[in-house]
Amino acid sequence: MTTPFRLLSLPCAPLKRVIQCFDLRELVACSVLSKRMNVASRGAGFRYDFFVELNGNFLRVYRYMDNTFFFNLDDRINYLVVQNPRHREQARWSKLGLSTGEWLYRILHVTNYQQFQLYIGDAPTIDVNCRLLFSALSEIKSVSVITLQNETNTFVQKVIDVILPKTSTFFIQTHHMSKKELQKMLIQNLVSLEIYCDGLRFQLDDLLMTNAT
Amino acid sequence: MTSPASSSEVKYLIESSEGNTFDVSGAALRQSNTFNAMFLNIGADGPIPFTDYNEATLKKVFEYCEHSVNEENYSGPKHQDDLSKWDLNFFNEMDQKMFIDVINASNFLDIERLTSYCCERIARMLRGKNTQEMIKVITLPTAEELEAKQKVEEKKAAAAKKVAEKAAETAEKTETLEELPVQQLVQTTRNKLTRKYLSFSNE
């Protein structure tokens, strides 16, 4: 069968079974082809939990020992890099005109994720206009862990503002944080809060603000 | 053809969309869960109509069923590399249209083994491909096709709406026609009774 195959002409059940044969990389590739393919891919019933790493100008979406999707936050760069650690392969995919935020949304949407862990490393150096990224992040249902590693800037602050209300555990590993910023985080409904830094000074009153155990 | 399904030598007659009939062995037909659910216990009187599918497709599907009768019990989809030479020939000699028809028929007849092999085969065509490579393999409906499809659906919906409206109108008319004589009857009886009562009271 060398001619292109009309995949969407298949009945619902076989189409679902075809998609169930895919791995994460193929599932994601398939889901960005069209809206109908996205709906079909989502219906295949995959369930993955992710690690999302925001470090410098890069966004990395990955699973442990599975495919990793590298995005540049600069939407002018119209490709992403997909790595497969098992096969030690690396491929460059076209973003197909979609922004990083849209890709993130599609990946999370199609995999019916339950929760993910967000790691925030260095703040981006470029001036990122990430309206779509924030809208993708605001769609997130729950974040199990946020790890804040380094200095924050307005972009990181905005990410935390969007994500924090849905977060259960917060690891703060930075001392570049003002008292006001810390208080803002403490008043969230966190299940647990861990603070690992010497430079950060706060009083007992600050700690009493938090509902976290 | 219409005898107890327990005997493996029983032959059933299958009717295709063209109205043609052909024999299929009971053992082959029992691989279809749809058949098992519909006819296995009660048997079939006359040819079994699978009239949504053409003869070539049904023959192809049952050719596979006949072949896999003697194979060991099905235990999940086989990897394509594990397929026998016969299986590979079976799939390779089909063109795309036939392949899709076979999947449709196999899905309707709920033949687990054939459906899963077909699906695995399609998945294999897309395995390891990125978005752009996938576009080359899959034909996605174009905007024009989608528009045309939407128009057809809209037309169908409009036609269905018209039919429903007409039906409602005729129902209303019949209601009024049926109601009129009854109302008249009630009125006339009421008049008669009043007259009788008046005449009685006058007397």
XYZ file of C-alpha atoms in Angstrom, chain A:
213
model
C 0.000 0.000 0.000
C 2.157 2.841 -1.241
C -0.695 5.305 -1.736
C -1.572 7.507 1.246
C -3.871 5.789 3.663
C -7.181 7.343 4.691
C -6.818 6.660 8.387
C -9.833 8.701 9.408
C -12.081 6.633 7.179
C -11.691 3.725 9.591
C -14.516 2.991 12.010
C -14.079 4.241 15.538
C -13.045 0.958 17.191
C -10.279 -0.008 14.686
C -8.992 3.575 14.650
C -8.727 3.433 18.423
C -6.864 0.135 18.193
C -4.440 1.515 15.616
C -3.653 4.458 17.893
C -3.267 2.133 20.873
C -0.374 0.483 19.024
C 1.568 3.780 19.122
C 4.162 4.888 21.617
C 4.245 8.374 23.126
C 6.189 9.894 20.258
C 3.854 8.549 17.576
C 0.809 9.469 19.636
C 1.951 13.074 19.917
C 2.916 13.256 16.233
C -0.468 11.879 15.290
C -2.391 14.203 17.573
C -1.046 17.414 16.068
C -1.960 16.484 12.496
C -5.542 17.680 12.694
C -8.330 18.340 15.152
C -10.043 15.070 14.284
C -6.835 13.141 14.756
C -6.412 14.889 18.094
C -9.866 13.816 19.205
C -9.240 10.262 17.961
C -5.863 10.116 19.714
C -7.335 11.339 22.949
C -10.037 8.677 22.718
C -7.416 5.920 22.597
C -7.270 6.133 26.387
C -3.599 6.689 27.079
C -2.690 7.890 30.535
C 0.722 9.368 31.149
C 2.140 11.535 33.881
C 4.840 13.994 32.929
C 7.788 15.939 34.147
C 7.899 19.451 32.767
C 11.122 21.363 33.095
C 11.349 25.061 32.470
C 15.010 25.911 32.322
C 16.412 28.995 30.663
C 14.872 29.460 27.259
C 13.851 25.829 27.003
C 10.839 23.815 27.952
C 11.324 20.082 28.299
C 8.406 17.669 28.527
C 9.351 14.104 29.327
C 8.598 10.827 31.040
C 11.137 8.732 32.859
C 13.028 6.578 30.344
C 10.699 7.614 27.562
C 10.572 10.187 24.808
C 11.580 13.738 25.620
C 10.244 16.791 23.806
C 12.486 19.856 23.809
C 10.965 23.209 22.942
C 12.473 26.610 22.624
C 10.283 29.219 24.286
C 11.008 31.496 21.376
C 8.153 30.739 19.008
C 10.160 32.029 16.056
C 12.098 28.770 16.199
C 9.833 26.498 14.264
C 11.092 23.105 15.324
C 11.283 20.940 18.387
C 13.672 18.143 19.228
C 12.416 14.702 20.180
C 14.774 12.342 21.965
C 14.319 8.674 22.599
C 16.692 7.562 25.363
C 15.999 3.860 24.801
C 17.050 3.886 21.170
C 19.404 6.833 21.614
C 17.722 8.618 18.773
C 17.187 12.299 18.261
C 14.898 13.830 15.670
C 13.934 17.336 14.724
C 10.242 17.904 14.125
C 8.542 20.852 12.530
C 6.240 22.718 14.885
C 3.691 22.865 12.043
C 2.913 26.497 12.818
C 1.873 25.738 16.383
C 3.379 27.612 19.311
C 5.176 25.961 22.235
C 2.103 26.560 24.391
C -0.147 24.832 21.875
C 2.225 21.882 21.692
C 2.304 21.615 25.467
C -1.470 21.749 25.581
C -1.800 19.087 22.898
C 0.710 16.764 24.577
C -0.986 17.035 27.948
C -4.466 16.861 26.451
C -3.869 13.810 24.286
C -2.199 11.814 27.026
C -5.032 12.390 29.517
C -2.386 13.247 32.103
C -3.431 13.119 35.716
C -0.710 15.226 37.183
C 2.787 16.362 36.500
C 5.825 17.662 38.244
C 7.106 21.057 37.268
C 10.734 21.969 37.711
C 11.622 25.606 37.306
C 15.329 26.186 36.860
C 16.859 29.317 35.416
C 14.608 32.127 34.305
C 14.462 32.686 30.528
C 16.795 35.298 29.210
C 14.768 36.187 26.151
C 11.682 38.342 26.314
C 9.086 35.640 25.843
C 5.577 36.356 24.814
C 4.006 33.193 26.121
C 0.313 33.990 26.144
C -0.444 30.551 24.710
C 1.958 28.873 27.120
C 0.169 30.438 30.056
C -3.202 29.475 28.669
C -1.885 25.896 28.310
C -0.609 25.975 31.886
C -3.885 27.380 33.146
C -5.695 24.352 31.664
C -3.669 22.030 33.880
C -5.810 20.209 36.409
C -3.264 19.420 39.082
C 0.459 19.665 39.623
C 1.930 17.264 42.108
C 5.220 19.041 42.745
C 6.779 22.362 41.828
C 10.485 22.681 42.404
C 11.811 26.191 42.297
C 15.551 26.108 41.909
C 16.923 29.492 41.072
C 16.222 33.165 40.836
C 12.788 34.205 39.665
C 11.786 36.903 37.231
C 8.420 38.169 36.023
C 7.993 35.209 33.673
C 8.675 32.642 36.398
C 6.468 34.578 38.809
C 3.656 34.451 36.295
C 4.123 30.709 35.782
C 4.004 30.182 39.556
C 0.907 32.365 39.858
C -0.883 30.268 37.242
C 0.249 26.902 38.575
C 0.321 27.407 42.317
C -3.418 27.174 43.026
C -3.376 23.650 41.527
C -0.237 22.497 43.295
C -0.110 20.131 46.230
C 3.604 20.176 47.070
C 6.091 22.984 46.688
C 9.861 22.651 47.018
C 11.645 25.939 47.352
C 15.376 25.592 46.787
C 16.191 29.190 46.125
C 17.311 32.030 48.349
C 16.525 34.631 45.684
C 13.048 35.168 46.951
C 11.579 38.167 48.675
C 9.514 37.876 51.824
C 6.455 39.072 49.936
C 6.854 36.387 47.264
C 7.256 33.739 49.910
C 4.146 34.882 51.769
C 2.212 34.767 48.541
C 3.160 31.127 48.137
C 2.530 30.247 51.749
C -1.119 31.248 51.655
C -1.887 28.705 48.913
C -3.629 25.454 49.727
C -0.530 23.347 49.635
C -0.463 19.859 51.052
C 3.195 20.155 51.888
C 5.886 22.759 51.661
C 9.611 22.176 51.897
C 12.087 24.991 52.119
C 15.761 24.131 51.591
C 17.741 27.300 51.817
C 19.772 29.173 54.340
C 19.566 32.636 52.898
C 15.810 32.929 53.201
C 14.744 34.546 56.454
C 11.208 34.324 57.622
C 9.440 34.555 60.920
C 7.089 32.250 62.750
C 4.125 34.403 61.677
C 5.007 33.755 58.050
C 5.036 30.047 58.630
C 1.710 30.139 60.451
C 0.114 31.575 57.325
C 0.422 28.328 55.474
C -2.141 25.566 55.520
C 0.466 23.048 54.486
C 1.388 20.296 56.904
